[in-house]
Coordinates of C-alpha atoms and ligand atoms in Angstrom, one line a residue:
M683 CA 2.4 -6.7 21.5
T684 CA 5.5 -4.6 20.9
N685 CA 5.7 -2.3 17.9
P686 CA 7.4 -3.7 14.9
N687 CA 10.9 -2.7 14.1
Y688 CA 10.5 -1.6 10.5
K689 CA 14.2 -1.5 10.0
K690 CA 14.3 -5.3 10.5
A691 CA 12.0 -6.0 7.5
T692 CA 13.3 -8.7 5.2
F693 CA 12.1 -9.9 1.8
L694 CA 10.1 -13.1 2.1
L695 CA 8.8 -13.9 -1.4
S696 CA 7.3 -12.6 -4.6
A697 CA 4.0 -14.2 -5.5
A698 CA 2.5 -14.3 -8.9
K699 CA -0.7 -15.9 -7.5
L700 CA -2.5 -16.2 -4.2
S701 CA -1.6 -19.9 -3.8
Q702 CA 2.1 -18.9 -3.4
L703 CA 1.4 -16.7 -0.4
P704 CA 2.2 -17.8 3.2
S705 CA -0.8 -19.1 5.2
D706 CA -3.4 -16.5 5.8
K707 CA -2.8 -15.6 9.4
G708 CA -1.3 -12.8 11.5
I709 CA -1.4 -9.2 10.2
E710 CA -0.6 -7.9 6.7
V711 CA -0.6 -4.2 5.7
A712 CA -0.5 -3.7 2.0
F713 CA 0.8 -0.7 -0.1
V714 CA -1.4 -0.1 -3.1
G715 CA -1.8 2.6 -5.7
R716 CA -1.3 3.8 -9.2
S717 CA 1.8 2.6 -10.9
N718 CA 4.7 5.0 -10.3
A719 CA 3.0 6.7 -7.3
G720 CA 6.0 5.6 -5.2
K721 CA 4.7 2.5 -3.3
S722 CA 8.1 0.8 -3.3
S723 CA 9.9 4.0 -2.4
V724 CA 7.6 4.5 0.6
L725 CA 8.3 1.0 1.8
N726 CA 12.1 1.6 1.5
Q727 CA 11.8 4.8 3.4
L728 CA 9.7 3.2 6.1
T729 CA 12.1 0.3 6.6
N730 CA 15.2 2.5 6.1
N731 CA 16.4 0.1 3.5
S732 CA 16.9 1.5 0.0
K733 CA 17.4 -2.0 -1.4
L734 CA 14.3 -3.7 0.1
A735 CA 11.7 -3.0 -2.6
R736 CA 12.6 -2.4 -6.2
V737 CA 12.2 1.3 -7.3
S738 CA 12.1 2.2 -10.9
K739 CA 11.8 5.1 -13.3
T740 CA 9.8 2.7 -15.5
P741 CA 6.3 2.4 -14.3
G742 CA 5.0 -1.1 -13.8
R743 CA 8.1 -2.4 -12.1
T744 CA 6.3 -4.2 -9.3
Q745 CA 4.4 -7.0 -11.1
H746 CA 4.0 -9.5 -8.3
I747 CA 2.8 -9.4 -4.7
N748 CA 6.0 -8.8 -2.8
L749 CA 6.0 -9.8 0.9
F750 CA 8.3 -8.5 3.6
V751 CA 8.5 -10.0 7.1
L752 CA 8.6 -7.9 10.2
D753 CA 8.3 -10.8 12.6
D754 CA 6.5 -14.2 12.9
N755 CA 3.1 -12.6 12.7
R756 CA 3.4 -9.4 10.8
R757 CA 4.1 -8.5 7.2
L758 CA 4.3 -5.6 4.8
V759 CA 3.1 -6.1 1.2
D760 CA 4.0 -4.3 -1.9
L761 CA 1.2 -4.7 -4.5
P762 CA 1.4 -4.3 -8.2
G763 CA 0.6 -0.8 -9.4
Y764 CA -2.6 -0.2 -11.2
G765 CA -3.5 2.0 -14.2
F766 CA -0.3 1.7 -16.2
A767 CA -1.2 1.7 -19.8
Q768 CA 2.0 0.7 -21.6
V769 CA 2.0 -3.0 -20.9
P770 CA 0.4 -5.7 -23.0
N771 CA -3.3 -6.2 -22.3
E772 CA -2.9 -9.8 -21.1
V773 CA -0.3 -8.7 -18.5
K774 CA -2.6 -5.9 -17.3
I775 CA -5.5 -8.3 -16.9
Q776 CA -3.4 -10.7 -15.0
W777 CA -2.1 -8.0 -12.6
Q778 CA -5.7 -6.8 -12.0
K779 CA -6.8 -10.4 -11.3
T780 CA -4.0 -11.0 -8.8
L781 CA -4.6 -7.6 -7.1
D782 CA -8.4 -8.1 -6.9
A783 CA -8.0 -11.7 -5.6
Y784 CA -5.5 -10.5 -2.9
L785 CA -7.7 -7.6 -1.8
Q786 CA -10.9 -9.7 -1.7
Q787 CA -9.7 -12.9 -0.2
R788 CA -6.8 -12.1 2.1
E789 CA -8.3 -12.4 5.6
C790 CA -5.2 -11.2 7.4
L791 CA -5.2 -7.9 5.4
T792 CA -5.7 -5.4 8.2
G793 CA -5.2 -2.1 6.4
L794 CA -4.3 -0.5 3.1
V795 CA -1.9 2.3 2.6
L796 CA -3.1 3.9 -0.6
V797 CA -0.2 5.8 -2.2
M798 CA -1.0 8.7 -4.5
D799 CA 1.2 11.1 -6.4
I800 CA 0.2 14.4 -4.7
R801 CA 0.1 16.0 -8.2
H802 CA -2.5 13.5 -9.4
P803 CA -4.6 12.6 -6.4
L804 CA -7.9 10.6 -6.4
T805 CA -7.7 9.0 -9.8
E806 CA -10.7 6.9 -10.9
F807 CA -8.8 3.8 -9.7
D808 CA -8.2 5.4 -6.3
R809 CA -11.9 6.3 -6.0
N810 CA -13.0 2.8 -6.9
L811 CA -10.7 1.3 -4.4
L812 CA -11.9 3.7 -1.7
A813 CA -15.5 2.8 -2.5
W814 CA -14.7 -0.9 -2.4
A815 CA -12.8 -0.7 0.9
E816 CA -15.7 1.2 2.4
E817 CA -18.0 -1.6 1.3
C818 CA -16.0 -4.3 3.0
G819 CA -15.1 -2.3 6.0
L820 CA -11.3 -2.1 5.4
T821 CA -9.3 0.7 6.8
V822 CA -7.4 2.9 4.4
H823 CA -4.6 5.5 5.0
I824 CA -3.8 7.7 2.0
L825 CA -0.3 9.0 1.5
L826 CA 0.0 12.0 -0.7
N827 CA 3.5 11.2 -1.8
K828 CA 6.0 13.3 -3.7
A829 CA 5.1 16.3 -1.7
D830 CA 8.6 17.6 -2.4
K831 CA 7.4 18.3 -5.9
L832 CA 4.9 20.9 -4.8
A833 CA 5.2 24.3 -3.2
F834 CA 3.8 24.6 0.3
G835 CA 0.5 26.4 -0.8
A836 CA -0.3 23.8 -3.5
M837 CA 0.5 21.0 -1.1
K838 CA -1.9 22.4 1.5
K839 CA -4.6 22.9 -1.1
T840 CA -4.4 19.3 -2.2
L841 CA -4.4 18.0 1.3
L842 CA -7.5 20.0 2.0
E843 CA -9.3 18.8 -1.1
V844 CA -8.5 15.1 -0.3
T845 CA -9.4 15.6 3.4
K846 CA -12.8 17.0 2.3
F847 CA -13.3 14.1 -0.2
I848 CA -12.7 11.4 2.4
S849 CA -14.8 13.1 5.1
E850 CA -17.7 11.2 3.6
Y851 CA -16.0 7.9 4.5
N852 CA -16.7 7.9 8.2
N853 CA -13.5 7.5 10.1
Q854 CA -12.2 4.6 8.1
V855 CA -10.1 6.7 5.8
T856 CA -7.3 9.0 6.9
C857 CA -4.7 10.9 4.9
Q858 CA -1.4 12.7 5.2
V859 CA 1.3 14.4 3.2
F860 CA 4.4 12.3 2.5
S861 CA 7.7 12.4 0.6
A862 CA 9.6 9.2 0.2
L863 CA 12.5 11.3 -1.1
K864 CA 12.7 13.7 1.8
S865 CA 11.2 11.3 4.4
T866 CA 8.5 13.9 5.2
G867 CA 5.7 12.4 7.3
I868 CA 7.6 9.2 8.2
K869 CA 6.9 9.6 12.0
E870 CA 3.1 9.9 11.4
L871 CA 3.1 6.9 9.1
R872 CA 5.1 4.7 11.6
E873 CA 2.7 5.7 14.4
L874 CA -0.3 4.8 12.3
L875 CA 1.2 1.4 11.3
D876 CA 2.1 0.7 14.9
N877 CA -1.6 1.0 15.7
W878 CA -2.6 -1.3 12.9
F879 CA -0.1 -3.9 13.8
A880 CA -1.2 -3.8 17.4
Q881 CA -4.6 -5.3 16.6
P882 CA -5.6 -8.8 17.6
L883 CA -4.2 -11.4 15.3
V884 CA -6.3 -13.1 12.6
Q885 CA -6.3 -16.8 13.1
N886 CA -5.6 -19.2 10.3
N887 CA -8.0 -18.9 7.3
P888 CA -9.2 -22.5 6.9
D889 CA -10.2 -22.0 3.3
Q890 CA -6.6 -21.6 2.2
D891 CA -5.2 -24.6 4.0
E892 CA -7.6 -27.1 2.5
Ligands
GTP2208 N1 10.5 13.4 -6.1 C1 10.1 12.3 -5.6 N2 10.2 11.2 -6.3 C2 9.7 10.0 -5.8 C3 9.1 9.9 -4.5 N3 8.7 8.7 -4.3 C4 9.0 8.0 -5.4 N4 9.6 8.8 -6.3 C5 10.1 8.4 -7.7 O1 9.0 7.9 -8.4 C6 9.4 6.8 -9.3 C7 8.5 5.6 -9.0 O2 8.7 5.1 -7.7 P1 8.4 3.6 -7.3 O3 8.6 3.5 -5.8 O4 9.1 2.6 -8.1 O5 6.8 3.6 -7.6 P2 5.8 2.3 -7.5 O6 4.5 2.9 -7.1 O7 6.4 1.3 -6.6 O8 5.7 1.9 -9.0 P3 5.2 0.4 -9.6 O9 6.1 -0.6 -9.0 O10 5.5 0.6 -11.1 O11 3.8 0.3 -9.3 C8 10.9 6.6 -9.0 O12 11.6 7.3 -10.0 C9 11.1 7.2 -7.6 O13 12.4 7.6 -7.4 C10 9.1 11.2 -3.7 O14 8.6 11.2 -2.6 N5 9.6 12.3 -4.3
MG2209 MG1 6.8 -0.7 -7.1

């Protein structure tokens, strides 16, 4: 299979619940992380399209599962951010449910890009997600985003700390420094995603089509 052309990504749909997603086949790579960490910005940088995913100064902007198509079999997914306190409780519970259902049920989910603000890495949510991904054998790549906000020394220190933390997770978790603003680390990210997208395709999940 040829590598995806990320610049050709197009918006497919915005799903409030799992039943609105396209059938569960092919390969999906999802971007997950704390609200405001920069998931949508990373997606825009990856696809070289500043208008693809909505970026906002107001945390909690991405409230649905947003899907972007690369080709017939491969998709990028922008997930709702977690951990944002200033939304009504019912809304928060609904996001959490949608997110959990997607993570637990989506068979074609091949890898997670866990976006963290490099100034606030490894929050409780991040750690829970890593533990859960380990349990179900899902590969995770951590982006320490907003690296432009730190001096070189502080950036290296955080990278070392996170690398040490994830060394306990076999080889299923990797991590790199990133800046969606300056496009630092974009080549490394594209190469990693090329590998994920080159994996054998997941066939139709019969559960969903019933
Ligand atoms: N300095 C800097 N700012 C960034 C970077 N990435 C994102 N931002 C800013 O951080 C804010 C949040 O970015 P989003 O991409 O909307 O974050 P998100 O994780 O998608 O947020 P939710 O949709 O609320 O979950 C915006 O003001 C972005 O411009 C980065 O690498 N460097
Ligand atoms: Mg977003």
